[in-house]
Amino acid sequence: MPENSSTAEIVAAMRSAQRIAVVAHVRPDGDAVGSVLGLALSLRALGKDVIALLEDGVPSNLAFLPGTDTVIQPGSEPLQVDLAIALDTATHERIGAKCKALLDPAPLLVNIDHHPTNPRYGTLNLIDSDSPATGQIIYNLLTEHGLPVDDAVRQNLFIAISTDTGSFQYPATNARTHRIAAEMIEAGLDTARLAQFAYHSYPLRRLALMRDMLNHMEFRADGRIVSWQLKQKLMDEISMDPGDTEGLIDTLRMIDSVVSCVIFEDVEGGKVRVSARSKDNRLDVSVICSKFGGGGHRLASGARLKGPIEEAAEKFLQALEDEVRRID
Ligand code: AMP
């Protein structure tokens, strides 16, 4: 696997480019959107022409972030850029087929991520799996190299970090994470306002999802595994937005007997999206997800399986149960 590039090399590439595209993974979460906009707004303040590009656009739960109105989805027009930057995206394909087709001609690709499974597919790579969020890597990069950081950049990077650490709770959260939050507060960032938007402004649709999840969650392996199937029928009934599910899995993690929880969700093309979590460091869900073509982190991973959802769930849960029983 290629080595990491130095942050100086990466910043030099950013400084010498004029037209830059910043992209993240399909079905973007808080870390993807926050990292893209945190970096894009900083580079714009530096005088660059920056295209913030997301295959699936911004989910409605993150629309409050400054700069989301400038995010575009890929169209058919070619994009002439000097530099493409992929953030928080474990494999090149996960930026999305349309984004990939538009950005493949770019002469230089910078890949910045915190997933340990990232194969370093960029021309320049910065993979730091000790960072709990890509937003933390971006904040360090900007501040270490004197790139512009204003309140809008801080809002985006704070949400990137806060959402990917489960509000500073997951084990990967470290001292630096808290120091960054402290620096941001000292600089005047209103974190309570951001928490209000991110965690206390759910649409009723999300509660409908929660109700279905609590009514239909299924246990196995003596309560150590819990799973839920989010079916197309319910999504249609409530006109679900993809962002409505962000963090929902944390409710399943709360159960004391549970060491692993999984959400299966119908997605386009007859596929099933798998979100898996582990609460026990001995259980590496990224290994199980990798068996199904996915990946991610030891304690939080994902994959896409062929439907129907009931069959995909059974196949995945069988593999998971084998692993859970092995760590007994
Ligand atoms: P999620 O359950 O969607 O929140 O994803 C958990 C973690 O796994 C995130 O860090 C994702 O980037 C990663 N992940 C999710 N789906 C995939 C996939 N199909 N391939 C590789 N990594 C994935």
PDB file of N, CA, C and O in Angstrom, residues 92-156:
ATOM      1  N   HIS A  92     -12.571   4.285  -3.522  1.00  0.00           N
ATOM      2  CA  HIS A  92     -12.769   5.289  -4.572  1.00  0.00           C
ATOM      3  C   HIS A  92     -14.207   5.266  -5.109  1.00  0.00           C
ATOM      4  O   HIS A  92     -14.832   6.311  -5.323  1.00  0.00           O
ATOM      5  N   GLU A  93     -14.740   4.071  -5.291  1.00  0.00           N
ATOM      6  CA  GLU A  93     -16.093   3.925  -5.864  1.00  0.00           C
ATOM      7  C   GLU A  93     -17.165   4.583  -4.998  1.00  0.00           C
ATOM      8  O   GLU A  93     -18.209   4.987  -5.495  1.00  0.00           O
ATOM      9  N   ARG A  94     -16.891   4.672  -3.663  1.00  0.00           N
ATOM     10  CA  ARG A  94     -17.929   5.205  -2.764  1.00  0.00           C
ATOM     11  C   ARG A  94     -18.165   6.705  -2.909  1.00  0.00           C
ATOM     12  O   ARG A  94     -19.075   7.252  -2.282  1.00  0.00           O
ATOM     13  N   ILE A  95     -17.412   7.401  -3.763  1.00  0.00           N
ATOM     14  CA  ILE A  95     -17.790   8.802  -4.033  1.00  0.00           C
ATOM     15  C   ILE A  95     -19.029   8.831  -4.941  1.00  0.00           C
ATOM     16  O   ILE A  95     -19.667   9.871  -5.092  1.00  0.00           O
ATOM     17  N   GLY A  96     -19.376   7.671  -5.524  1.00  0.00           N
ATOM     18  CA  GLY A  96     -20.560   7.585  -6.397  1.00  0.00           C
ATOM     19  C   GLY A  96     -20.144   7.512  -7.860  1.00  0.00           C
ATOM     20  O   GLY A  96     -19.141   8.127  -8.258  1.00  0.00           O
ATOM     21  N   ALA A  97     -20.913   6.768  -8.647  1.00  0.00           N
ATOM     22  CA  ALA A  97     -20.536   6.517 -10.050  1.00  0.00           C
ATOM     23  C   ALA A  97     -20.477   7.814 -10.861  1.00  0.00           C
ATOM     24  O   ALA A  97     -19.558   8.016 -11.665  1.00  0.00           O
ATOM     25  N   LYS A  98     -21.441   8.723 -10.631  1.00  0.00           N
ATOM     26  CA  LYS A  98     -21.467   9.970 -11.415  1.00  0.00           C
ATOM     27  C   LYS A  98     -20.311  10.880 -11.023  1.00  0.00           C
ATOM     28  O   LYS A  98     -19.657  11.484 -11.873  1.00  0.00           O
ATOM     29  N   CYS A  99     -20.074  11.011  -9.719  1.00  0.00           N
ATOM     30  CA  CYS A  99     -18.947  11.840  -9.267  1.00  0.00           C
ATOM     31  C   CYS A  99     -17.640  11.265  -9.795  1.00  0.00           C
ATOM     32  O   CYS A  99     -16.762  12.003 -10.243  1.00  0.00           O
ATOM     33  N   LYS A 100     -17.516   9.950  -9.759  1.00  0.00           N
ATOM     34  CA  LYS A 100     -16.259   9.323 -10.190  1.00  0.00           C
ATOM     35  C   LYS A 100     -16.020   9.605 -11.672  1.00  0.00           C
ATOM     36  O   LYS A 100     -14.921   9.993 -12.078  1.00  0.00           O
ATOM     37  N   ALA A 101     -17.077   9.475 -12.497  1.00  0.00           N
ATOM     38  CA  ALA A 101     -16.931   9.719 -13.937  1.00  0.00           C
ATOM     39  C   ALA A 101     -16.510  11.174 -14.186  1.00  0.00           C
ATOM     40  O   ALA A 101     -15.656  11.452 -15.032  1.00  0.00           O
ATOM     41  N   LEU A 102     -17.090  12.115 -13.418  1.00  0.00           N
ATOM     42  CA  LEU A 102     -16.758  13.536 -13.611  1.00  0.00           C
ATOM     43  C   LEU A 102     -15.342  13.868 -13.145  1.00  0.00           C
ATOM     44  O   LEU A 102     -14.685  14.742 -13.710  1.00  0.00           O
ATOM     45  N   LEU A 103     -14.885  13.179 -12.102  1.00  0.00           N
ATOM     46  CA  LEU A 103     -13.597  13.544 -11.500  1.00  0.00           C
ATOM     47  C   LEU A 103     -12.425  12.695 -11.987  1.00  0.00           C
ATOM     48  O   LEU A 103     -11.272  13.068 -11.773  1.00  0.00           O
ATOM     49  N   ASP A 104     -12.694  11.586 -12.680  1.00  0.00           N
ATOM     50  CA  ASP A 104     -11.598  10.738 -13.168  1.00  0.00           C
ATOM     51  C   ASP A 104     -10.578  11.499 -14.023  1.00  0.00           C
ATOM     52  O   ASP A 104      -9.379  11.234 -13.927  1.00  0.00           O
ATOM     53  N   PRO A 105     -11.007  12.474 -14.871  1.00  0.00           N
ATOM     54  CA  PRO A 105     -10.013  13.204 -15.671  1.00  0.00           C
ATOM     55  C   PRO A 105      -9.142  14.181 -14.866  1.00  0.00           C
ATOM     56  O   PRO A 105      -8.163  14.694 -15.415  1.00  0.00           O
ATOM     57  N   ALA A 106      -9.468  14.451 -13.605  1.00  0.00           N
ATOM     58  CA  ALA A 106      -8.673  15.426 -12.829  1.00  0.00           C
ATOM     59  C   ALA A 106      -7.216  14.956 -12.758  1.00  0.00           C
ATOM     60  O   ALA A 106      -6.955  13.782 -12.517  1.00  0.00           O
ATOM     61  N   PRO A 107      -6.245  15.865 -12.964  1.00  0.00           N
ATOM     62  CA  PRO A 107      -4.838  15.451 -12.990  1.00  0.00           C
ATOM     63  C   PRO A 107      -4.302  14.985 -11.638  1.00  0.00           C
ATOM     64  O   PRO A 107      -3.303  14.288 -11.574  1.00  0.00           O
ATOM     65  N   LEU A 108      -4.975  15.377 -10.556  1.00  0.00           N
ATOM     66  CA  LEU A 108      -4.465  15.048  -9.221  1.00  0.00           C
ATOM     67  C   LEU A 108      -5.648  14.714  -8.300  1.00  0.00           C
ATOM     68  O   LEU A 108      -6.641  15.452  -8.281  1.00  0.00           O
ATOM     69  N   LEU A 109      -5.526  13.620  -7.557  1.00  0.00           N
ATOM     70  CA  LEU A 109      -6.570  13.254  -6.582  1.00  0.00           C
ATOM     71  C   LEU A 109      -5.943  13.159  -5.191  1.00  0.00           C
ATOM     72  O   LEU A 109      -5.005  12.392  -4.961  1.00  0.00           O
ATOM     73  N   VAL A 110      -6.478  13.974  -4.267  1.00  0.00           N
ATOM     74  CA  VAL A 110      -6.043  13.897  -2.871  1.00  0.00           C
ATOM     75  C   VAL A 110      -7.102  13.111  -2.094  1.00  0.00           C
ATOM     76  O   VAL A 110      -8.299  13.382  -2.222  1.00  0.00           O
ATOM     77  N   ASN A 111      -6.666  12.162  -1.293  1.00  0.00           N
ATOM     78  CA  ASN A 111      -7.563  11.268  -0.557  1.00  0.00           C
ATOM     79  C   ASN A 111      -7.308  11.445   0.940  1.00  0.00           C
ATOM     80  O   ASN A 111      -6.248  11.071   1.436  1.00  0.00           O
ATOM     81  N   ILE A 112      -8.264  12.062   1.628  1.00  0.00           N
ATOM     82  CA  ILE A 112      -8.100  12.297   3.075  1.00  0.00           C
ATOM     83  C   ILE A 112      -9.210  11.547   3.807  1.00  0.00           C
ATOM     84  O   ILE A 112     -10.401  11.750   3.542  1.00  0.00           O
ATOM     85  N   ASP A 113      -8.824  10.680   4.754  1.00  0.00           N
ATOM     86  CA  ASP A 113      -9.835   9.807   5.355  1.00  0.00           C
ATOM     87  C   ASP A 113      -9.342   9.271   6.691  1.00  0.00           C
ATOM     88  O   ASP A 113      -8.148   9.328   7.008  1.00  0.00           O
ATOM     89  N   HIS A 114     -10.282   8.716   7.458  1.00  0.00           N
ATOM     90  CA  HIS A 114      -9.900   8.090   8.741  1.00  0.00           C
ATOM     91  C   HIS A 114     -10.284   6.613   8.800  1.00  0.00           C
ATOM     92  O   HIS A 114     -10.206   6.016   9.876  1.00  0.00           O
ATOM     93  N   HIS A 115     -10.687   6.030   7.669  1.00  0.00           N
ATOM     94  CA  HIS A 115     -11.024   4.602   7.681  1.00  0.00           C
ATOM     95  C   HIS A 115      -9.759   3.749   7.527  1.00  0.00           C
ATOM     96  O   HIS A 115      -9.050   3.888   6.529  1.00  0.00           O
ATOM     97  N   PRO A 116      -9.527   2.823   8.451  1.00  0.00           N
ATOM     98  CA  PRO A 116      -8.315   1.991   8.338  1.00  0.00           C
ATOM     99  C   PRO A 116      -8.312   1.118   7.083  1.00  0.00           C
ATOM    100  O   PRO A 116      -7.246   0.723   6.609  1.00  0.00           O
ATOM    101  N   THR A 117      -9.496   0.820   6.537  1.00  0.00           N
ATOM    102  CA  THR A 117      -9.561  -0.051   5.349  1.00  0.00           C
ATOM    103  C   THR A 117      -9.295   0.717   4.050  1.00  0.00           C
ATOM    104  O   THR A 117      -9.270   0.123   2.979  1.00  0.00           O
ATOM    105  N   ASN A 118      -9.098   2.044   4.133  1.00  0.00           N
ATOM    106  CA  ASN A 118      -8.865   2.847   2.919  1.00  0.00           C
ATOM    107  C   ASN A 118      -7.563   2.402   2.235  1.00  0.00           C
ATOM    108  O   ASN A 118      -6.498   2.421   2.860  1.00  0.00           O
ATOM    109  N   PRO A 119      -7.628   1.979   0.951  1.00  0.00           N
ATOM    110  CA  PRO A 119      -6.424   1.452   0.287  1.00  0.00           C
ATOM    111  C   PRO A 119      -5.494   2.524  -0.278  1.00  0.00           C
ATOM    112  O   PRO A 119      -4.551   2.208  -0.991  1.00  0.00           O
ATOM    113  N   ARG A 120      -5.722   3.781   0.054  1.00  0.00           N
ATOM    114  CA  ARG A 120      -4.884   4.911  -0.416  1.00  0.00           C
ATOM    115  C   ARG A 120      -4.918   5.009  -1.938  1.00  0.00           C
ATOM    116  O   ARG A 120      -3.900   4.863  -2.615  1.00  0.00           O
ATOM    117  N   TYR A 121      -6.116   5.240  -2.444  1.00  0.00           N
ATOM    118  CA  TYR A 121      -6.341   5.272  -3.893  1.00  0.00           C
ATOM    119  C   TYR A 121      -6.021   6.630  -4.524  1.00  0.00           C
ATOM    120  O   TYR A 121      -6.149   6.792  -5.731  1.00  0.00           O
ATOM    121  N   GLY A 122      -5.593   7.613  -3.735  1.00  0.00           N
ATOM    122  CA  GLY A 122      -5.308   8.943  -4.302  1.00  0.00           C
ATOM    123  C   GLY A 122      -3.903   9.047  -4.873  1.00  0.00           C
ATOM    124  O   GLY A 122      -3.076   8.146  -4.704  1.00  0.00           O
ATOM    125  N   THR A 123      -3.635  10.180  -5.561  1.00  0.00           N
ATOM    126  CA  THR A 123      -2.262  10.484  -5.962  1.00  0.00           C
ATOM    127  C   THR A 123      -1.497  10.867  -4.692  1.00  0.00           C
ATOM    128  O   THR A 123      -0.346  10.488  -4.497  1.00  0.00           O
ATOM    129  N   LEU A 124      -2.145  11.654  -3.845  1.00  0.00           N
ATOM    130  CA  LEU A 124      -1.618  11.984  -2.521  1.00  0.00           C
ATOM    131  C   LEU A 124      -2.634  11.474  -1.502  1.00  0.00           C
ATOM    132  O   LEU A 124      -3.849  11.620  -1.705  1.00  0.00           O
ATOM    133  N   ASN A 125      -2.144  10.896  -0.418  1.00  0.00           N
ATOM    134  CA  ASN A 125      -3.045  10.287   0.566  1.00  0.00           C
ATOM    135  C   ASN A 125      -2.724  10.746   1.972  1.00  0.00           C
ATOM    136  O   ASN A 125      -1.557  10.878   2.335  1.00  0.00           O
ATOM    137  N   LEU A 126      -3.786  10.957   2.758  1.00  0.00           N
ATOM    138  CA  LEU A 126      -3.614  11.253   4.174  1.00  0.00           C
ATOM    139  C   LEU A 126      -4.675  10.450   4.919  1.00  0.00           C
ATOM    140  O   LEU A 126      -5.830  10.867   5.048  1.00  0.00           O
ATOM    141  N   ILE A 127      -4.274   9.255   5.358  1.00  0.00           N
ATOM    142  CA  ILE A 127      -5.210   8.366   6.059  1.00  0.00           C
ATOM    143  C   ILE A 127      -4.758   8.284   7.506  1.00  0.00           C
ATOM    144  O   ILE A 127      -3.657   7.819   7.794  1.00  0.00           O
ATOM    145  N   ASP A 128      -5.617   8.758   8.410  1.00  0.00           N
ATOM    146  CA  ASP A 128      -5.276   8.748   9.825  1.00  0.00           C
ATOM    147  C   ASP A 128      -6.382   8.017  10.578  1.00  0.00           C
ATOM    148  O   ASP A 128      -7.393   8.621  10.945  1.00  0.00           O
ATOM    149  N   SER A 129      -6.166   6.727  10.802  1.00  0.00           N
ATOM    150  CA  SER A 129      -7.239   5.945  11.432  1.00  0.00           C
ATOM    151  C   SER A 129      -7.301   6.191  12.943  1.00  0.00           C
ATOM    152  O   SER A 129      -8.201   5.689  13.606  1.00  0.00           O
ATOM    153  N   ASP A 130      -6.375   6.993  13.488  1.00  0.00           N
ATOM    154  CA  ASP A 130      -6.481   7.373  14.904  1.00  0.00           C
ATOM    155  C   ASP A 130      -7.437   8.552  15.093  1.00  0.00           C
ATOM    156  O   ASP A 130      -7.803   8.882  16.225  1.00  0.00           O
ATOM    157  N   SER A 131      -7.806   9.203  14.006  1.00  0.00           N
ATOM    158  CA  SER A 131      -8.758  10.321  14.111  1.00  0.00           C
ATOM    159  C   SER A 131     -10.178   9.771  14.145  1.00  0.00           C
ATOM    160  O   SER A 131     -10.542   8.984  13.289  1.00  0.00           O
ATOM    161  N   PRO A 132     -10.992  10.194  15.098  1.00  0.00           N
ATOM    162  CA  PRO A 132     -12.355   9.659  15.176  1.00  0.00           C
ATOM    163  C   PRO A 132     -13.262  10.201  14.071  1.00  0.00           C
ATOM    164  O   PRO A 132     -14.346   9.672  13.867  1.00  0.00           O
ATOM    165  N   ALA A 133     -12.810  11.245  13.379  1.00  0.00           N
ATOM    166  CA  ALA A 133     -13.621  11.824  12.311  1.00  0.00           C
ATOM    167  C   ALA A 133     -12.692  12.441  11.274  1.00  0.00           C
ATOM    168  O   ALA A 133     -11.601  12.925  11.617  1.00  0.00           O
ATOM    169  N   THR A 134     -13.117  12.427  10.022  1.00  0.00           N
ATOM    170  CA  THR A 134     -12.327  13.114   8.991  1.00  0.00           C
ATOM    171  C   THR A 134     -12.266  14.611   9.299  1.00  0.00           C
ATOM    172  O   THR A 134     -11.264  15.265   9.043  1.00  0.00           O
ATOM    173  N   GLY A 135     -13.337  15.142   9.901  1.00  0.00           N
ATOM    174  CA  GLY A 135     -13.359  16.563  10.276  1.00  0.00           C
ATOM    175  C   GLY A 135     -12.194  16.943  11.180  1.00  0.00           C
ATOM    176  O   GLY A 135     -11.697  18.073  11.125  1.00  0.00           O
ATOM    177  N   GLN A 136     -11.749  16.015  12.026  1.00  0.00           N
ATOM    178  CA  GLN A 136     -10.614  16.292  12.907  1.00  0.00           C
ATOM    179  C   GLN A 136      -9.322  16.426  12.093  1.00  0.00           C
ATOM    180  O   GLN A 136      -8.492  17.290  12.367  1.00  0.00           O
ATOM    181  N   ILE A 137      -9.169  15.572  11.072  1.00  0.00           N
ATOM    182  CA  ILE A 137      -7.972  15.649  10.207  1.00  0.00           C
ATOM    183  C   ILE A 137      -7.974  16.989   9.469  1.00  0.00           C
ATOM    184  O   ILE A 137      -6.945  17.658   9.360  1.00  0.00           O
ATOM    185  N   ILE A 138      -9.137  17.395   8.977  1.00  0.00           N
ATOM    186  CA  ILE A 138      -9.237  18.654   8.216  1.00  0.00           C
ATOM    187  C   ILE A 138      -8.922  19.844   9.129  1.00  0.00           C
ATOM    188  O   ILE A 138      -8.185  20.751   8.751  1.00  0.00           O
ATOM    189  N   TYR A 139      -9.481  19.821  10.349  1.00  0.00           N
ATOM    190  CA  TYR A 139      -9.212  20.938  11.271  1.00  0.00           C
ATOM    191  C   TYR A 139      -7.707  21.047  11.550  1.00  0.00           C
ATOM    192  O   TYR A 139      -7.138  22.145  11.523  1.00  0.00           O
ATOM    193  N   ASN A 140      -7.060  19.894  11.811  1.00  0.00           N
ATOM    194  CA  ASN A 140      -5.612  19.908  12.072  1.00  0.00           C
ATOM    195  C   ASN A 140      -4.849  20.456  10.870  1.00  0.00           C
ATOM    196  O   ASN A 140      -3.927  21.258  11.011  1.00  0.00           O
ATOM    197  N   LEU A 141      -5.247  20.004   9.683  1.00  0.00           N
ATOM    198  CA  LEU A 141      -4.583  20.438   8.449  1.00  0.00           C
ATOM    199  C   LEU A 141      -4.694  21.965   8.282  1.00  0.00           C
ATOM    200  O   LEU A 141      -3.708  22.654   8.000  1.00  0.00           O
ATOM    201  N   LEU A 142      -5.901  22.487   8.470  1.00  0.00           N
ATOM    202  CA  LEU A 142      -6.122  23.928   8.273  1.00  0.00           C
ATOM    203  C   LEU A 142      -5.326  24.740   9.296  1.00  0.00           C
ATOM    204  O   LEU A 142      -4.669  25.723   8.944  1.00  0.00           O
ATOM    205  N   THR A 143      -5.400  24.324  10.562  1.00  0.00           N
ATOM    206  CA  THR A 143      -4.778  25.147  11.602  1.00  0.00           C
ATOM    207  C   THR A 143      -3.247  25.023  11.563  1.00  0.00           C
ATOM    208  O   THR A 143      -2.541  26.004  11.775  1.00  0.00           O
ATOM    209  N   GLU A 144      -2.740  23.800  11.266  1.00  0.00           N
ATOM    210  CA  GLU A 144      -1.269  23.633  11.230  1.00  0.00           C
ATOM    211  C   GLU A 144      -0.629  24.413  10.083  1.00  0.00           C
ATOM    212  O   GLU A 144       0.534  24.788  10.146  1.00  0.00           O
ATOM    213  N   HIS A 145      -1.388  24.612   9.002  1.00  0.00           N
ATOM    214  CA  HIS A 145      -0.794  25.254   7.820  1.00  0.00           C
ATOM    215  C   HIS A 145      -1.340  26.652   7.558  1.00  0.00           C
ATOM    216  O   HIS A 145      -1.188  27.195   6.468  1.00  0.00           O
ATOM    217  N   GLY A 146      -2.004  27.232   8.552  1.00  0.00           N
ATOM    218  CA  GLY A 146      -2.442  28.622   8.447  1.00  0.00           C
ATOM    219  C   GLY A 146      -3.471  28.873   7.363  1.00  0.00           C
ATOM    220  O   GLY A 146      -3.534  29.986   6.803  1.00  0.00           O
ATOM    221  N   LEU A 147      -4.309  27.888   7.078  1.00  0.00           N
ATOM    222  CA  LEU A 147      -5.389  28.117   6.097  1.00  0.00           C
ATOM    223  C   LEU A 147      -6.570  28.774   6.820  1.00  0.00           C
ATOM    224  O   LEU A 147      -6.729  28.623   8.041  1.00  0.00           O
ATOM    225  N   PRO A 148      -7.426  29.511   6.092  1.00  0.00           N
ATOM    226  CA  PRO A 148      -8.489  30.268   6.764  1.00  0.00           C
ATOM    227  C   PRO A 148      -9.464  29.390   7.554  1.00  0.00           C
ATOM    228  O   PRO A 148      -9.927  28.362   7.053  1.00  0.00           O
ATOM    229  N   VAL A 149      -9.735  29.800   8.783  1.00  0.00           N
ATOM    230  CA  VAL A 149     -10.747  29.117   9.610  1.00  0.00           C
ATOM    231  C   VAL A 149     -11.647  30.200  10.195  1.00  0.00           C
ATOM    232  O   VAL A 149     -11.205  30.992  11.031  1.00  0.00           O
ATOM    233  N   ASP A 150     -12.888  30.265   9.746  1.00  0.00           N
ATOM    234  CA  ASP A 150     -13.836  31.238  10.313  1.00  0.00           C
ATOM    235  C   ASP A 150     -14.991  30.482  10.964  1.00  0.00           C
ATOM    236  O   ASP A 150     -14.965  29.247  11.064  1.00  0.00           O
ATOM    237  N   ASP A 151     -16.006  31.204  11.413  1.00  0.00           N
ATOM    238  CA  ASP A 151     -17.086  30.556  12.155  1.00  0.00           C
ATOM    239  C   ASP A 151     -17.815  29.505  11.309  1.00  0.00           C
ATOM    240  O   ASP A 151     -18.191  28.442  11.814  1.00  0.00           O
ATOM    241  N   ALA A 152     -17.989  29.790  10.016  1.00  0.00           N
ATOM    242  CA  ALA A 152     -18.701  28.833   9.147  1.00  0.00           C
ATOM    243  C   ALA A 152     -17.888  27.539   8.986  1.00  0.00           C
ATOM    244  O   ALA A 152     -18.454  26.435   8.984  1.00  0.00           O
ATOM    245  N   VAL A 153     -16.580  27.683   8.883  1.00  0.00           N
ATOM    246  CA  VAL A 153     -15.707  26.491   8.801  1.00  0.00           C
ATOM    247  C   VAL A 153     -15.820  25.711  10.109  1.00  0.00           C
ATOM    248  O   VAL A 153     -15.984  24.484  10.112  1.00  0.00           O
ATOM    249  N   ARG A 154     -15.767  26.422  11.225  1.00  0.00           N
ATOM    250  CA  ARG A 154     -15.855  25.755  12.542  1.00  0.00           C
ATOM    251  C   ARG A 154     -17.186  25.032  12.699  1.00  0.00           C
ATOM    252  O   ARG A 154     -17.232  23.909  13.198  1.00  0.00           O
ATOM    253  N   GLN A 155     -18.275  25.658  12.303  1.00  0.00           N
ATOM    254  CA  GLN A 155     -19.592  25.003  12.441  1.00  0.00           C
ATOM    255  C   GLN A 155     -19.598  23.664  11.711  1.00  0.00           C
ATOM    256  O   GLN A 155     -20.055  22.646  12.234  1.00  0.00           O
ATOM    257  N   ASN A 156     -19.081  23.675  10.487  1.00  0.00           N
ATOM    258  CA  ASN A 156     -19.076  22.439   9.690  1.00  0.00           C
ATOM    259  C   ASN A 156     -18.166  21.380  10.301  1.00  0.00           C
ATOM    260  O   ASN A 156     -18.537  20.204  10.376  1.00  0.00           O
TER     261      ASN A 156
END
